[in-house]
Short mmCIF file of C-alpha atoms in Angstrom, two decimals:
data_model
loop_
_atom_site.label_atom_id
_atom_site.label_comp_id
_atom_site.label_asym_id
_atom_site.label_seq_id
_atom_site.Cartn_x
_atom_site.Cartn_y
_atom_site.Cartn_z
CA UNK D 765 8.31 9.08 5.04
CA UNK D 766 5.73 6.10 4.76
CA UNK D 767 5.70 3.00 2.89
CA UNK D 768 2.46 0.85 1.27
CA UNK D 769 2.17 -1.87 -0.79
CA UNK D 770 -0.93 -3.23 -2.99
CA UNK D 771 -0.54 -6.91 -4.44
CA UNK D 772 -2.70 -8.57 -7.11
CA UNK D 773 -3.38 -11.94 -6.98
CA UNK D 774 -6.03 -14.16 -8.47
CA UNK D 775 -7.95 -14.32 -5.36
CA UNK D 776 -8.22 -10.60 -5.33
CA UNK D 777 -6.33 -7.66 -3.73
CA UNK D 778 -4.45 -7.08 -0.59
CA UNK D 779 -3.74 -3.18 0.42
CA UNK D 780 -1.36 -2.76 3.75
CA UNK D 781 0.51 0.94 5.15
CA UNK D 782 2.21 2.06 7.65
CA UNK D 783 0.81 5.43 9.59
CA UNK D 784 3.90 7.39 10.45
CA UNK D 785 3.87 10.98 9.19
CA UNK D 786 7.40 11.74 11.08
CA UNK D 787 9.89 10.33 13.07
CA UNK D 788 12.50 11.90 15.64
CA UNK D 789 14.29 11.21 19.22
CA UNK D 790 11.06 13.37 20.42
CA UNK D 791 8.76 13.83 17.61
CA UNK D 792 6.50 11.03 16.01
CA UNK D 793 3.62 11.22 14.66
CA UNK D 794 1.22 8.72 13.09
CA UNK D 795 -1.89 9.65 10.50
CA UNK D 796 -3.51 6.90 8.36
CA UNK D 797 -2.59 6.44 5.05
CA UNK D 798 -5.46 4.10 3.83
CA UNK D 799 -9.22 5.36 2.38
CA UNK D 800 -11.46 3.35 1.56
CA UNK D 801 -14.97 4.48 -0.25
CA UNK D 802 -17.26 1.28 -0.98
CA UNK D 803 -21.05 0.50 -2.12
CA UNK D 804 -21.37 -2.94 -1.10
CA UNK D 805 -22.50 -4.95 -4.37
CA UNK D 806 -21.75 -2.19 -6.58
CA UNK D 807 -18.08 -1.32 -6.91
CA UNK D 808 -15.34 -0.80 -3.69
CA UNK D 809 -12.12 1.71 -3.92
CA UNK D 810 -9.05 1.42 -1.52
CA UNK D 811 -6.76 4.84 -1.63
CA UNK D 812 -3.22 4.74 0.03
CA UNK D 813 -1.28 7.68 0.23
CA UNK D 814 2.41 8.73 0.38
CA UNK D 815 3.97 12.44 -0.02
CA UNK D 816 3.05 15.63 1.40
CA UNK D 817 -0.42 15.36 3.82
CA UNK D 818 -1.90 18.55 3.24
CA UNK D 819 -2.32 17.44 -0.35
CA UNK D 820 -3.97 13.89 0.41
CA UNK D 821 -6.42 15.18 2.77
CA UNK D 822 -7.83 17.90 0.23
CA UNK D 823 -7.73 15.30 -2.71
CA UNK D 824 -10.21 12.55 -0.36
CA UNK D 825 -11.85 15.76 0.53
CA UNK D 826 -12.56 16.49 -2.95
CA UNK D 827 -13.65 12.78 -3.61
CA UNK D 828 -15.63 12.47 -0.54
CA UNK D 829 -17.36 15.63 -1.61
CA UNK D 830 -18.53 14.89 -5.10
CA UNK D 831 -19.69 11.50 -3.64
CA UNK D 832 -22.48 13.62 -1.47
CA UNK D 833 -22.92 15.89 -4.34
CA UNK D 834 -25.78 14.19 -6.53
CA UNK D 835 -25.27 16.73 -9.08
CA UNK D 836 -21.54 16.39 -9.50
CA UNK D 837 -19.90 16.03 -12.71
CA UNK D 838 -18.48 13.02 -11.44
CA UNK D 839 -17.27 10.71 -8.76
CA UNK D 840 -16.28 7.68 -7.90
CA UNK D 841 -19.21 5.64 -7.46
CA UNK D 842 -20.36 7.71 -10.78
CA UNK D 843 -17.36 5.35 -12.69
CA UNK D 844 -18.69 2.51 -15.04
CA UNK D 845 -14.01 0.89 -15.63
CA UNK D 846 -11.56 1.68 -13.19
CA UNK D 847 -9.38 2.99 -15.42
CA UNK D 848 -12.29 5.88 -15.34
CA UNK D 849 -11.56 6.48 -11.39
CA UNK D 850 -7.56 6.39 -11.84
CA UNK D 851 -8.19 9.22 -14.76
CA UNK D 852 -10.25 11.49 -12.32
CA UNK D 853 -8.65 10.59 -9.29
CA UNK D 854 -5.13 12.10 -11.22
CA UNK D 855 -7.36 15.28 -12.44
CA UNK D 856 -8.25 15.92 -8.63
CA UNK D 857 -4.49 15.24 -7.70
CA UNK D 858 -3.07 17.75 -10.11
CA UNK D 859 -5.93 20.42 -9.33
CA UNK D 860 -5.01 20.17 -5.82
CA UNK D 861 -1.36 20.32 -5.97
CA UNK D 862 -1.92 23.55 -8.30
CA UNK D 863 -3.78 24.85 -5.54
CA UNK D 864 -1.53 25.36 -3.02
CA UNK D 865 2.24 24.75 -4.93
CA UNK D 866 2.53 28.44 -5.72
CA UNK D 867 2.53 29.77 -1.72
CA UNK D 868 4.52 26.34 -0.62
CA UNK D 869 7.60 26.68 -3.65
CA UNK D 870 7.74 30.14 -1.41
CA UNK D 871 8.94 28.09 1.46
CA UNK D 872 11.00 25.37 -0.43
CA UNK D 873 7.78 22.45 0.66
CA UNK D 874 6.87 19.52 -1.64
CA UNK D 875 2.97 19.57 -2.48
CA UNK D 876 3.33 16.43 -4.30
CA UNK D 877 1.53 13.18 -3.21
CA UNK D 878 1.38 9.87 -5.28
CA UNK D 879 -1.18 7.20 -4.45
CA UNK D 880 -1.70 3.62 -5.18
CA UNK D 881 -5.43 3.35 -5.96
CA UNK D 882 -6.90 -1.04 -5.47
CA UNK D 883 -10.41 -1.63 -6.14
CA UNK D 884 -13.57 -3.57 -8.65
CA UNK D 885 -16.68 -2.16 -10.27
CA UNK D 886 -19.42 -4.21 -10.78
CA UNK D 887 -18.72 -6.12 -14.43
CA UNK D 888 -14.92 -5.19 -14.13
CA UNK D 889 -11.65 -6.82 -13.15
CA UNK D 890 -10.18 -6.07 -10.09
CA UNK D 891 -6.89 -4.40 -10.09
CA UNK D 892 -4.26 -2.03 -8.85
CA UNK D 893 -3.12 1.21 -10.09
CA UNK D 894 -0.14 3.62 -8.86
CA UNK D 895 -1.21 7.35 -9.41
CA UNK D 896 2.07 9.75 -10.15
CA UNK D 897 1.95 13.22 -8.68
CA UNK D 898 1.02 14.41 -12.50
CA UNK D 899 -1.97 13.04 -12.36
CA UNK D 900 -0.78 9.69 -15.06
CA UNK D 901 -0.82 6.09 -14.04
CA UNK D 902 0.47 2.32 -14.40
CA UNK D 903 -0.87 -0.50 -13.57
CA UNK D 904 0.82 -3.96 -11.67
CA UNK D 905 1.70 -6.23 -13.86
CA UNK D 906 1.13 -10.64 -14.13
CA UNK D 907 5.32 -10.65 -14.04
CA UNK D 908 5.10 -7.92 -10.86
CA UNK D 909 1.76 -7.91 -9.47
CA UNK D 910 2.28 -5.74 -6.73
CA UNK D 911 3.28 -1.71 -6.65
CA UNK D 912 4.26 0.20 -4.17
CA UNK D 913 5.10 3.63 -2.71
CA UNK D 914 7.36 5.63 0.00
CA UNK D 915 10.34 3.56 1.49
CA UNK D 916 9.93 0.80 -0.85
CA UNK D 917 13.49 -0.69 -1.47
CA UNK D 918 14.04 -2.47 2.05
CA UNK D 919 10.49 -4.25 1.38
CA UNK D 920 10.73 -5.40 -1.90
CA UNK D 921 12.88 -8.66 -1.81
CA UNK D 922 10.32 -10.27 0.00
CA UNK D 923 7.61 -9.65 -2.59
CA UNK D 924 10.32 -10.35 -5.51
CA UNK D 925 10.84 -13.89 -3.90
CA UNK D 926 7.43 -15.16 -3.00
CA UNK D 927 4.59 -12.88 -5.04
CA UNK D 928 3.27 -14.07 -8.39
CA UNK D 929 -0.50 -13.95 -9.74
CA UNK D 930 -0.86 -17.47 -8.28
CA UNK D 931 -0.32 -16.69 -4.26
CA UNK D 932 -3.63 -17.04 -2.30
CA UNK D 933 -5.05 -13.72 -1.01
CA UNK D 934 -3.73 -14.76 2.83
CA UNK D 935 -0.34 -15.24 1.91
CA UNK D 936 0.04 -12.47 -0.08
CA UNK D 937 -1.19 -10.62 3.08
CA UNK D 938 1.25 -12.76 4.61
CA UNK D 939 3.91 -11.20 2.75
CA UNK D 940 2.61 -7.59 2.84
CA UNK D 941 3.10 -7.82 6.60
CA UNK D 942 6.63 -9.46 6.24
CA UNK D 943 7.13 -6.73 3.55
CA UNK D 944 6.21 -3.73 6.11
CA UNK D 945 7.92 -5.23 8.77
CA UNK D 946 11.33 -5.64 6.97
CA UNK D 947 11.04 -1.92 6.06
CA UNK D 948 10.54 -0.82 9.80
CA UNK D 949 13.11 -2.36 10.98
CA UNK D 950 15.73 -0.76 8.68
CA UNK D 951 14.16 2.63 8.22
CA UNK D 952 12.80 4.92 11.48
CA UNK D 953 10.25 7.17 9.27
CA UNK D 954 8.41 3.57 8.69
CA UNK D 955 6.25 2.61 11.82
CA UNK D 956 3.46 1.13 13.58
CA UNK D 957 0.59 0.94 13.37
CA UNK D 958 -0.18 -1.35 9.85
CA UNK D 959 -3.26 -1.12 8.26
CA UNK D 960 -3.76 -3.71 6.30
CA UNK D 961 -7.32 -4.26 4.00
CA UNK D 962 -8.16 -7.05 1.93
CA UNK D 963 -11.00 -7.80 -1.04
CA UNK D 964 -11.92 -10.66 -2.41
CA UNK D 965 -12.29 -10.69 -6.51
CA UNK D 966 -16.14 -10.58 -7.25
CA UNK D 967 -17.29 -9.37 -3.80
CA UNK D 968 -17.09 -6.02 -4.07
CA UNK D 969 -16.38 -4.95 -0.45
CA UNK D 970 -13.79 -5.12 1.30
CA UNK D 971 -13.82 -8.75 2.91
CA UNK D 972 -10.82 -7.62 5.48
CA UNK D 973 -10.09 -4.48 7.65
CA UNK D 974 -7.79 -4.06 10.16
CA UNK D 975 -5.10 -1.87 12.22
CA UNK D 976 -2.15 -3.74 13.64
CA UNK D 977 0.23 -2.59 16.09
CA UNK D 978 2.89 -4.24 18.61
CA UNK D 979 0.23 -5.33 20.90
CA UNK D 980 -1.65 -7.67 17.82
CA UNK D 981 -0.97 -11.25 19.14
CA UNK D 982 -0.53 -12.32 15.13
CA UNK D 983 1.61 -10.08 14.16
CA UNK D 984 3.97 -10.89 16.93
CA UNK D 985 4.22 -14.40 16.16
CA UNK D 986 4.44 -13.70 12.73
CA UNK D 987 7.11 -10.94 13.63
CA UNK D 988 9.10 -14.12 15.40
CA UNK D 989 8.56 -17.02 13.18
CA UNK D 990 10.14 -14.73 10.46
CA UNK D 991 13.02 -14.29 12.10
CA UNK D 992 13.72 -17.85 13.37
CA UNK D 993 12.79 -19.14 9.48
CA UNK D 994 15.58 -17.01 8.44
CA UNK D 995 17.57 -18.10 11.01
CA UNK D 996 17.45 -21.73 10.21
CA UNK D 997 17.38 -21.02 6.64
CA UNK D 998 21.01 -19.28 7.16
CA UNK D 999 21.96 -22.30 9.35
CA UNK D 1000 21.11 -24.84 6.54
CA UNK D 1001 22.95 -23.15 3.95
CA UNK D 1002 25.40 -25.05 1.83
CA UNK D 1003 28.96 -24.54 3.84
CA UNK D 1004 31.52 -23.04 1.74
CA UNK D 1005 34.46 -25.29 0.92
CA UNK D 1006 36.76 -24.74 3.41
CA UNK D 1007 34.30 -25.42 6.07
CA UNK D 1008 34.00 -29.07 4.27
CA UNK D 1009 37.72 -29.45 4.73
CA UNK D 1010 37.81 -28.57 7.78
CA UNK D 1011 35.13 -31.21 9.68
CA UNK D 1012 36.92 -33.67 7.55
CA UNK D 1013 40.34 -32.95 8.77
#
């Protein structure tokens, strides 16, 4: 399983995934989830990945390839709106799932993949866009500006409670972290390392790259200041009314 989360804010976007491809007492594996395909100035793309890994490596194959191709039909840094690269990027999904689904339905195996696709081109907003496994799309939304994919449900209160359009891009990060953390802790096919990536609205590149893993000083601290907050936040709760009567007895 895997989990990643994309989150719109004004500021710009934050991207963050875990790497674990598969978890067991003696089996664990860890492949990154995150793809990123830039031209600094021009327009910047940030690909996360969930579902089966055999199908994401031939789709960012496929992109990579028409990128070097000058006389491709297309390609990503061939896109004047993003809603342009989520339409192609679904085309190359589907053709790739087609691909190989007929020999893998022989052996009962999922081909499917979705992705959650963050980026800006030049003149264009930035924004985020979840890519279904039939090759259609949404996008976040100002009332939820964040979308995610994999083991989402144990990392989603977090981002309920704090995200809106109006978080700065570091807190939103913040919470992304918090977010992935949460979901680790509660699910074993979720792990280390994070790879988190961040870009700033207007700068077209991505401002903020990096891989995080239990030895990341930061992360620790903010692993252990999460827990204490919610610690003293449990402490300072209003007492139920029996506990009332009873200090007063």
């Amino acid at each position: 399983m895997t989990y990643c989360v994309g989150i719109h804010v004004d500021g710009g976007l934050v991207l963050a995934s875990d790497t674990r491809t598969s978890a067991s007492f003696d089996d664990i594996r860890t492949y990154g989830k995150m793809h990123v395909f830039e031209k600094p100035g021009e327009c910047v793309f940030v690909l996360m990945s969930a579902g089966n890994l055999a199908t994401t490596q031939a789709v960012m194959a496929t992109l990579r390839r028409d990128i070097e191709n000058p006389d491709s039909e297309f390609s990503l840094f061939k896109a004047g709106r993003l809603y342009e690269v989520a339409d192609y990027i679904g085309r190359v999904l589907v053709a790739n799932q087609a691909q190989i689904s007929e020999s893998a339905q022989q052996s009962g195996v999922s081909v499917e993949a979705t992705l959650i696709l963050g980026g800006q081109i030049a003149g264009g907003e930035a924004a985020i866009r979840l890519i279904y496994p039939l090759g259609n799309w949404i996008n976040a939304s100002p009332e939820t500006p964040y979308l995610q994919i994999g083991e989402s449900k144990y990392g989603k209160p977090i981002l309920d409670r704090i995200i809106d359009r109006d978080t700065s891009l570091e807190d939103a990060a913040r919470c992304a972290l918090v977010s992935i953390d949460s979901t680790i802790r509660s699910n074993v096919s979720v792990g280390l390392p994070i790879d988190l990536a961040m870009i700033r609205d207007g700068e077209l590149r991505v401002a903020q790259q990096i891989r995080i893993d239990e030895d990341t000083p930061f992360f620790a601290e903010i692993r252990t200041s999460w827990a204490e907050k919610l610690t003293e936040a449990i402490h300072s709760l209003p007492p139920f009314p029996w506990e009332s009567a009873a200090s007063s007895d």
